[in-house]
Coordinates of C-alpha atoms in Angstrom, one line a residue:
X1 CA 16.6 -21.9 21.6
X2 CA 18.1 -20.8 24.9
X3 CA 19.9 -17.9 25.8
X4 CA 23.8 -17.6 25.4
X5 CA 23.8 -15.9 29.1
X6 CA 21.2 -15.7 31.8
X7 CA 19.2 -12.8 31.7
X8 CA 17.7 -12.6 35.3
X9 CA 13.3 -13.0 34.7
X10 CA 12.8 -10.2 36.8
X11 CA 14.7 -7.7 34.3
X12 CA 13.0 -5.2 32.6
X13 CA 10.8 -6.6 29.2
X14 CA 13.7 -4.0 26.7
X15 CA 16.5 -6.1 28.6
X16 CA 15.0 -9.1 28.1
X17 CA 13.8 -8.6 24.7
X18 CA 17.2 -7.6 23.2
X19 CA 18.4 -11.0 24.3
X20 CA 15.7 -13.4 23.6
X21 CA 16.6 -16.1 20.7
X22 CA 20.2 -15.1 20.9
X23 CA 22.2 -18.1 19.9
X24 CA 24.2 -20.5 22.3
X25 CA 28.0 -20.6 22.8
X26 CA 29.5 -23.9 21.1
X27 CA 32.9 -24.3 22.5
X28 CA 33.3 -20.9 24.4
X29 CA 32.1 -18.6 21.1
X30 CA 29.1 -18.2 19.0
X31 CA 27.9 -15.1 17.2
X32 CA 25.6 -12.0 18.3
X33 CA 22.7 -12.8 15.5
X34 CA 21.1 -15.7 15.1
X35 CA 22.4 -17.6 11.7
X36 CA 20.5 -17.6 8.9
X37 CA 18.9 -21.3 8.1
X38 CA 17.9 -22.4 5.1
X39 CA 16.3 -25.4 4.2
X40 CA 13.5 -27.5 2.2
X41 CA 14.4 -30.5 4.1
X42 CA 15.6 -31.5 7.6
X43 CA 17.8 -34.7 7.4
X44 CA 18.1 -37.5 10.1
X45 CA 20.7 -39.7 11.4
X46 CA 18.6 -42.7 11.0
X47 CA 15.0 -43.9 11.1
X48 CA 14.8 -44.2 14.5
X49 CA 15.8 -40.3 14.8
X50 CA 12.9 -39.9 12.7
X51 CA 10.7 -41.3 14.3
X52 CA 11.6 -39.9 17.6
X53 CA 11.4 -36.3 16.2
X54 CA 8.7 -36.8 15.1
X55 CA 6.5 -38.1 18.1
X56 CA 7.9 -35.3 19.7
X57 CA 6.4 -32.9 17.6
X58 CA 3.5 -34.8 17.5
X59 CA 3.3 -34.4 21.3
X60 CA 3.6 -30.4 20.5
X61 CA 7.6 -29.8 21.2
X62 CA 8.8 -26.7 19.2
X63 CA 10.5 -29.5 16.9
X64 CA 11.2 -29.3 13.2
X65 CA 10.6 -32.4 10.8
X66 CA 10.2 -30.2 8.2
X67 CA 11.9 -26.9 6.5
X68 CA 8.2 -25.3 6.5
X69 CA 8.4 -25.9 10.5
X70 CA 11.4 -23.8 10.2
X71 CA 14.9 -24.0 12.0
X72 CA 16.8 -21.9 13.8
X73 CA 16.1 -18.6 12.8
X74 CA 12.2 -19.0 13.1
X75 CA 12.2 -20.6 16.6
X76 CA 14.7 -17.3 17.5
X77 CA 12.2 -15.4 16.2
X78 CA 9.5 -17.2 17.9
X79 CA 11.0 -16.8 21.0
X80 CA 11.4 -13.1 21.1
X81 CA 7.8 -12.2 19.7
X82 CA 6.6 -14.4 23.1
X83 CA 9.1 -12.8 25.7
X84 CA 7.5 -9.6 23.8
X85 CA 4.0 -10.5 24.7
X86 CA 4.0 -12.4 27.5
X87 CA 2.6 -15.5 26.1
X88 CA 3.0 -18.8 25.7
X89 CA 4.2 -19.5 22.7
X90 CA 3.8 -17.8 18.9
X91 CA 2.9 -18.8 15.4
X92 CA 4.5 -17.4 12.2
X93 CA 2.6 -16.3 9.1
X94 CA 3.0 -14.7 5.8
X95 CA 1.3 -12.0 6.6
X96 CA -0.9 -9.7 9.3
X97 CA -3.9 -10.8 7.6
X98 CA -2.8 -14.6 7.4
X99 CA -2.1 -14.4 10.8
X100 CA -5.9 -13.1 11.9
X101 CA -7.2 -15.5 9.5
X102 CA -5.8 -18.6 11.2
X103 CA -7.3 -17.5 14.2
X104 CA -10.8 -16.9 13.2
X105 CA -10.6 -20.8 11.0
X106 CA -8.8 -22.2 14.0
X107 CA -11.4 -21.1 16.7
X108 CA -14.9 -20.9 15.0
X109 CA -17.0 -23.8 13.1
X110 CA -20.3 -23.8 11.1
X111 CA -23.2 -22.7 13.0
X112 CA -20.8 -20.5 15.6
X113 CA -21.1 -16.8 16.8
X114 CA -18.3 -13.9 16.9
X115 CA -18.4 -10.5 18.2
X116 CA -16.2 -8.0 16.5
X117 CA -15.3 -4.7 17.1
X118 CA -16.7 -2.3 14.7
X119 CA -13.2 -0.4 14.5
X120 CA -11.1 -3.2 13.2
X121 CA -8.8 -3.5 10.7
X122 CA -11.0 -2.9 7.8
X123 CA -9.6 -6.6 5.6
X124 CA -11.2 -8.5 9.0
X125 CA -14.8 -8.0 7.2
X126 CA -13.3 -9.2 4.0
X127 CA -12.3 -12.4 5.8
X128 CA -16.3 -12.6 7.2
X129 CA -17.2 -12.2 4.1
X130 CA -15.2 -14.4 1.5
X131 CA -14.1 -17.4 3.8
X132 CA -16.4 -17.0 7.4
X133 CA -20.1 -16.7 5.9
X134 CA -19.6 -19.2 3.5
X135 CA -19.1 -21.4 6.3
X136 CA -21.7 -20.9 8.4
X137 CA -20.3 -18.5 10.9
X138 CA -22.1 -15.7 11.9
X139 CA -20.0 -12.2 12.4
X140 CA -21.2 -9.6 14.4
X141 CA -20.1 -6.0 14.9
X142 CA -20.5 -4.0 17.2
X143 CA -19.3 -1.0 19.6
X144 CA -17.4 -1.4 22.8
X145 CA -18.4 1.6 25.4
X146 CA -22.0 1.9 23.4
X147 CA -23.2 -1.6 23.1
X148 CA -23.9 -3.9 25.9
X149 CA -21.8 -6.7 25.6
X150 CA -23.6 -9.4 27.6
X151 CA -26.8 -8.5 25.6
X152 CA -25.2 -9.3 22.2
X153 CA -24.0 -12.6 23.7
X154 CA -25.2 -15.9 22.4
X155 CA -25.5 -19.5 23.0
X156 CA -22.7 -20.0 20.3
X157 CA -21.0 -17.3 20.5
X158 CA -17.3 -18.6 20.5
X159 CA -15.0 -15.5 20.0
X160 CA -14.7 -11.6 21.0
X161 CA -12.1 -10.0 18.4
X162 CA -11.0 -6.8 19.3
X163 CA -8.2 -4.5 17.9
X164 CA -7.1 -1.5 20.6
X165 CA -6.6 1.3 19.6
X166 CA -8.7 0.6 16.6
X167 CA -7.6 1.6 12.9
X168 CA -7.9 5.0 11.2
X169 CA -9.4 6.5 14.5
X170 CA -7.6 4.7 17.4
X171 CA -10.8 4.1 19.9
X172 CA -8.9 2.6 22.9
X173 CA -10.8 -0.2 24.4
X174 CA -11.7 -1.3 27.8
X175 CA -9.9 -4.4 27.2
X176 CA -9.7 -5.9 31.4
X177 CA -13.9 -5.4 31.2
X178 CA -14.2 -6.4 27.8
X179 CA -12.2 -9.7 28.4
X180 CA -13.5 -10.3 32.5
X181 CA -17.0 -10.0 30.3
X182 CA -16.2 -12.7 27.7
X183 CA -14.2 -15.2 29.7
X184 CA -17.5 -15.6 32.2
X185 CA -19.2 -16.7 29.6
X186 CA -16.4 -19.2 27.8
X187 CA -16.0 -16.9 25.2
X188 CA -12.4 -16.9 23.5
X189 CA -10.5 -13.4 23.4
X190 CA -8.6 -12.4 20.6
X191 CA -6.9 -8.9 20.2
X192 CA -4.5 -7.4 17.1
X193 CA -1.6 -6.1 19.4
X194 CA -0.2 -4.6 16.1
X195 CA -0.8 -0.6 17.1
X196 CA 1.0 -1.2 20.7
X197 CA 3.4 -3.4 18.9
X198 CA 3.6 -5.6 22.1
X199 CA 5.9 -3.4 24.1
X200 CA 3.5 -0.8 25.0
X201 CA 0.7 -3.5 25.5
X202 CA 0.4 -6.5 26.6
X203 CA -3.1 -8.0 26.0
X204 CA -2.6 -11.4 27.3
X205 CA -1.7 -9.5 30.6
X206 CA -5.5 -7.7 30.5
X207 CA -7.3 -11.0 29.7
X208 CA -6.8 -12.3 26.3
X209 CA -6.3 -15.6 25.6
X210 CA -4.6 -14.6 21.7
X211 CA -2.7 -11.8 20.6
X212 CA -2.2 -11.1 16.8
X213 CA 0.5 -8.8 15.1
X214 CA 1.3 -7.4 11.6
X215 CA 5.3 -8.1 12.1
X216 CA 5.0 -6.1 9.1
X217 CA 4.8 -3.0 11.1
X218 CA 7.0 -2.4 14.0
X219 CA 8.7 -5.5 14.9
X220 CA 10.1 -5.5 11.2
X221 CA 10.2 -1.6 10.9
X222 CA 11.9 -1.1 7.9
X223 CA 9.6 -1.6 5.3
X224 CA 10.9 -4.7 3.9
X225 CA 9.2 -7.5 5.6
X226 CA 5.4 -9.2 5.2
X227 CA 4.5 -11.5 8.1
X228 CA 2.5 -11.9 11.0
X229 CA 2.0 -13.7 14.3
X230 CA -0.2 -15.0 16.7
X231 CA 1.0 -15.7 20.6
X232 CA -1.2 -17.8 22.7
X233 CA -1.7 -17.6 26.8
X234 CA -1.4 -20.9 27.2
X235 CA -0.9 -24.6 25.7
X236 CA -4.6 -25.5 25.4
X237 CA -4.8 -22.6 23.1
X238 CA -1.8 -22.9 21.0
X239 CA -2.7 -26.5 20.4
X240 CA -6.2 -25.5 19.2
X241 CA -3.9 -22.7 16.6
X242 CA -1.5 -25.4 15.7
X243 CA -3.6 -27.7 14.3
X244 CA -4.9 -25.3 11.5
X245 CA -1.3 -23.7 10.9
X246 CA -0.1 -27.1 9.6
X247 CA -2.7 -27.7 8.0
X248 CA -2.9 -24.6 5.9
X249 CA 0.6 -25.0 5.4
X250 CA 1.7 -21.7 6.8
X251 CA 5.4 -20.8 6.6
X252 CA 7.5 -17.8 6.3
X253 CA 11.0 -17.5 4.4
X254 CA 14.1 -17.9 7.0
X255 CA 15.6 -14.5 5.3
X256 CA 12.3 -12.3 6.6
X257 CA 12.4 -14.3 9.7
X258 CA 16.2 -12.7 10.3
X259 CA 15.4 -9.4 9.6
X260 CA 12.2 -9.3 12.0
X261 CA 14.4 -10.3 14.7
X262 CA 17.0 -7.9 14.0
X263 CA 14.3 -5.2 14.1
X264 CA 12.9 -6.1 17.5
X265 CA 16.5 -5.4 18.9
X266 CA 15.8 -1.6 18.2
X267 CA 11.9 -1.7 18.7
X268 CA 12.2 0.5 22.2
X269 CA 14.4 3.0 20.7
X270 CA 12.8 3.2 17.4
X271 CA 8.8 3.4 19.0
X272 CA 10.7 6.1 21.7
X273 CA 11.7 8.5 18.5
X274 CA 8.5 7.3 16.7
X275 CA 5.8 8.6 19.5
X276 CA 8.1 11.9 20.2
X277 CA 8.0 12.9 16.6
X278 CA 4.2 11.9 16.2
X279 CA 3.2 14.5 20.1
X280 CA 5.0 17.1 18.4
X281 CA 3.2 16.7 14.8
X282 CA 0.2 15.7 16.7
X283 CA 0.1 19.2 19.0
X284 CA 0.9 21.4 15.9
X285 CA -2.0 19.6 13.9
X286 CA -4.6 20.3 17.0
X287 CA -3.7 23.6 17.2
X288 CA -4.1 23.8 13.3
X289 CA -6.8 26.4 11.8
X290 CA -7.8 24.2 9.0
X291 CA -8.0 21.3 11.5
X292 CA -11.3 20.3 13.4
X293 CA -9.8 17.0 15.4
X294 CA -7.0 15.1 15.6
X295 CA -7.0 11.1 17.0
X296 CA -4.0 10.3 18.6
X297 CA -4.6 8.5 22.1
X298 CA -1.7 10.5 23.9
X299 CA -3.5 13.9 23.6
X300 CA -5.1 14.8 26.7
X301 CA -8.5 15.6 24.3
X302 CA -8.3 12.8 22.3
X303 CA -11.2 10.2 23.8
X304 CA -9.6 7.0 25.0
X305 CA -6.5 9.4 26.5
X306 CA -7.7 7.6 29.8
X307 CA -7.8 4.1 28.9
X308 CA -4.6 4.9 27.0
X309 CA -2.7 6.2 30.4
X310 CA -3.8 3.1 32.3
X311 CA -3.5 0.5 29.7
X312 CA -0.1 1.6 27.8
X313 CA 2.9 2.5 28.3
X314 CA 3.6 4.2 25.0
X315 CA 2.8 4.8 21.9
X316 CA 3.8 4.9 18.0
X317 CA 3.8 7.4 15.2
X318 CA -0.1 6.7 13.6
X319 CA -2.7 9.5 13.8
X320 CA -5.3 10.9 12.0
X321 CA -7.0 14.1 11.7
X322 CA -10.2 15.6 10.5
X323 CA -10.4 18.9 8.1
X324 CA -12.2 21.5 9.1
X325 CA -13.0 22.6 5.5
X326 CA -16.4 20.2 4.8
X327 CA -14.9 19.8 1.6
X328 CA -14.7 16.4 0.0
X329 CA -11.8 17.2 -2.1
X330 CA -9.3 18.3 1.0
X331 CA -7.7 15.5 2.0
X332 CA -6.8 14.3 -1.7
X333 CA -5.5 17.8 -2.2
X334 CA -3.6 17.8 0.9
X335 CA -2.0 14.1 0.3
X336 CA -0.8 14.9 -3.5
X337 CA 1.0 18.4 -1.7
X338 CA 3.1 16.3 0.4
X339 CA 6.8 16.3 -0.5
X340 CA 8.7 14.9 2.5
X341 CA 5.7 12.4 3.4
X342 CA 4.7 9.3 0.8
X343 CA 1.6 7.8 -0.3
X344 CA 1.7 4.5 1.2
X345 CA -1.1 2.2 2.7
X346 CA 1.5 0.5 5.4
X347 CA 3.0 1.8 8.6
X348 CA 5.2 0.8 11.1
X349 CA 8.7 1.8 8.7
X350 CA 11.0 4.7 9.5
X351 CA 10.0 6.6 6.8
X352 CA 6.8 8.9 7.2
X353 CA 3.8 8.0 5.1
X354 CA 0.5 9.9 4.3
X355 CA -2.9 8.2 3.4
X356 CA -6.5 9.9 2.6
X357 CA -8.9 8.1 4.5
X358 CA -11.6 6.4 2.9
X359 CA -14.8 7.6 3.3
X360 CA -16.3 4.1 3.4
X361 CA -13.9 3.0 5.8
X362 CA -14.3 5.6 8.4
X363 CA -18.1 5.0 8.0
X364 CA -17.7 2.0 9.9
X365 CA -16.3 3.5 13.1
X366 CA -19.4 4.6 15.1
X367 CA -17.4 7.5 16.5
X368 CA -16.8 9.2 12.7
X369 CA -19.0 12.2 12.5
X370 CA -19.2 12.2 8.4
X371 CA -18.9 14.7 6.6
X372 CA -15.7 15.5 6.4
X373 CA -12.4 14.1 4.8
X374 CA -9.5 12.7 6.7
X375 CA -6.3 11.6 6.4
X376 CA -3.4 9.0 7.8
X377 CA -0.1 10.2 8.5
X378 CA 2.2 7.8 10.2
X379 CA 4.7 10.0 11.8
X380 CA 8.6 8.4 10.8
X381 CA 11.8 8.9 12.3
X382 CA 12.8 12.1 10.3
X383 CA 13.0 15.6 12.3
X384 CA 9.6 17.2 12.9
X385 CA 10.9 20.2 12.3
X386 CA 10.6 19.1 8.3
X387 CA 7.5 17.3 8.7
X388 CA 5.4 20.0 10.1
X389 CA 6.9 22.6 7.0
X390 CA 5.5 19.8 4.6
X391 CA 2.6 19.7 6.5
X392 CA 2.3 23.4 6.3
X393 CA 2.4 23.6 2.8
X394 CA 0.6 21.4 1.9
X395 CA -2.2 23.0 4.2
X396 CA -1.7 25.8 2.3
X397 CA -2.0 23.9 -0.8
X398 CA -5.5 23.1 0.0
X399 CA -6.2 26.5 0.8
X400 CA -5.2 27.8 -2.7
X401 CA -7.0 25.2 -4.6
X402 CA -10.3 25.8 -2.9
X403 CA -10.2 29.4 -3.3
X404 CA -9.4 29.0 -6.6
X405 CA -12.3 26.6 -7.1
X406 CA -14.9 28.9 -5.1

């Protein structure tokens, strides 16, 4: 889909992204939004259409044959999430989790060899072990800035999957090295963009060949969408992703394609209010009594803060601090307090969410000290004013209930 108006290629990526996928003109007008499209089935003007439409998808032009190839509103959506990235073109799936999956079936066989970061999204290892290690693959974890990745490389070792910053603890990676490292080697690069949402990081820009997003999150951002999506650096390695999309049959609903694209029009401004809100919470939590550490990447203290300056150019509302109390009961104490914060396993909305860490989860970050309990807070859109009084009290909740329980 082409633009109703040229946007020059040299504008900046927030000009170019609240224009990408916009609609063309038909006879001087045309609407803002992309139209919704519905559809089970495309219909041609004759066989010979058919056929032509079809070798042209066949030959890999973004062509639909089918309603699961999607119309309109996916090939809009499409082309925003790759202006976003910087890529070649994108894949759609029904969720973040579907979208990482088609990578890892699309790029590994029997008897191959991936390298994972140890901080990933904690489902990845469900992934290894329901559908990967049945097949024959071989997962390996490990930790970037520790371990030595040329020493872990092998003679089948096909992919390095990485997620920057990581989940629950937000280790930033040296993604440039890591990727200079892997690519010497043939070695495929893969990286879940999800937590820089695209427009604070640009992976294919630092070396990867794929990036991978939970729409879910930010690009959505309200809460009310599951899908994913997986942009490519080039056509070799969007051919290699097609292949397996078709064939799993991978489609999302023309309705959630809509309302992702509506919410990349206000990702800038929403991310801008998102990582204001989460410094301000963030500073107040580090300064905190009851508090022994905070990860967030934009405090000065946190540990990838450096990485973070040179490899970003933002950041959202996700953070996570430690309790100084080496109590396991805190952080469940804390999260039940919490009045203006919900319990909720997701982020990326506009509302602000709270989540106690799991124990077993932050055991698989080799930079979790143990001992202590955590928790999640993904920092919303609401004034931080009210989110640090909830925060207060329910500090003081915890407090209460272990002096009561002394």
């Amino acid at each position: 889909m082409s633009q109703a108006h040229d946007i020059p290629a040299r504008a900046d990526l927030r000009t170019r992204l609240i224009h990408a996928g916009t609609p063309d003109l038909k006879d001087g007008a045309g609407p803002v939004n992309v139209p919704v499209v519905r559809t089970s089935t495309v219909r041609f003007a004759d066989s010979a259409a058919q056929h032509r439409l079809q070798a042209q998808r066949g030959a890999g032009e973004r062509v639909a044959t089918y309603g699961r190839h999607g119309l309109d509103t996916h090939a809009a959506l499409e082309e925003a999430i790759t202006t976003l990235e910087g890529g070649y073109r994108t894949l759609l799936a029904p969720s973040g989790l579907s979208a990482i999956t088609l990578v890892f079936l699309a790029l590994l066989k029997p008897g191959d060899h991936a390298l994972v970061s140890d901080s990933v999204y904690a489902p990845v290892r469900k992934v290894d072990r329901v559908l990967l290690a049945e097949r024959g693959i071989t997962v390996e974890y490990f930790t970037p800035g520790r371990d030595a990745l040329e020493s872990l490389l092998r003679p089948r070792t096909r992919l390095l999957y990485l997620e920057s910053p990581g989940s629950l603890l937000y280790e930033v990676l040296d993604l440039p090295a890591l990727a200079a490292q892997a690519r010497e080697h043939g070695v495929l690069v893969a990286v879940d963009n999800t937590w820089g949402a695209g427009l604070h990081h640009q992976p294919l820009a630092l070396g990867a060949h794929f990036s991978i997003q939970a729409a879910t999150k930010y690009l959505a951002g309200h809460s009310d969408v599951m899908m994913g999506s997986v942009t490519a650096s080039n056509v070799e390695h969007f051919d290699r992703l097609a292949a397996t999309h078709d064939a799993l049959g991978l489609a999302v609903g023309p309705d959630d394609a809509y309302l992702t694209l509506r919410g990349i029009r206000t990702l800038d401004v929403r991310l801008t209010r998102h990582q204001a809100n989460a410094t301000e919470v963030a500073g107040y939590l580090a300064r905190h009594p009851d508090v022994v550490q905070v990860y967030y990447p934009p405090l000065p203290q946190d540990p990838g803060h450096a990485l973070w300056q040179r490899d970003f150019s933002g950041a959202n509302g996700l953070l996570t601090f430690a309790f100084a109390q080496i109590d396991p009961r805190a952080a469940g104490v804390f999260v039940d307090a919490l009045r203006t914060f919900s319990i909720g396993a997701s982020w990326g909305g506009y509302e602000s969410l709270a989540l106690e860490a799991a124990p077993e989860r932050l055991g698989e970050h080799t930079g979790w000290p143990g001992g202590r309990s955590a928790v999640r807070l993904h920092i919303g859109l609401e004034h931080p004013d009210d989110l640090i009084a909830d925060l207060e009290q329910a500090f003081a909740a915890v407090r209460e209930r272990l002096r009561r329980s002394a």
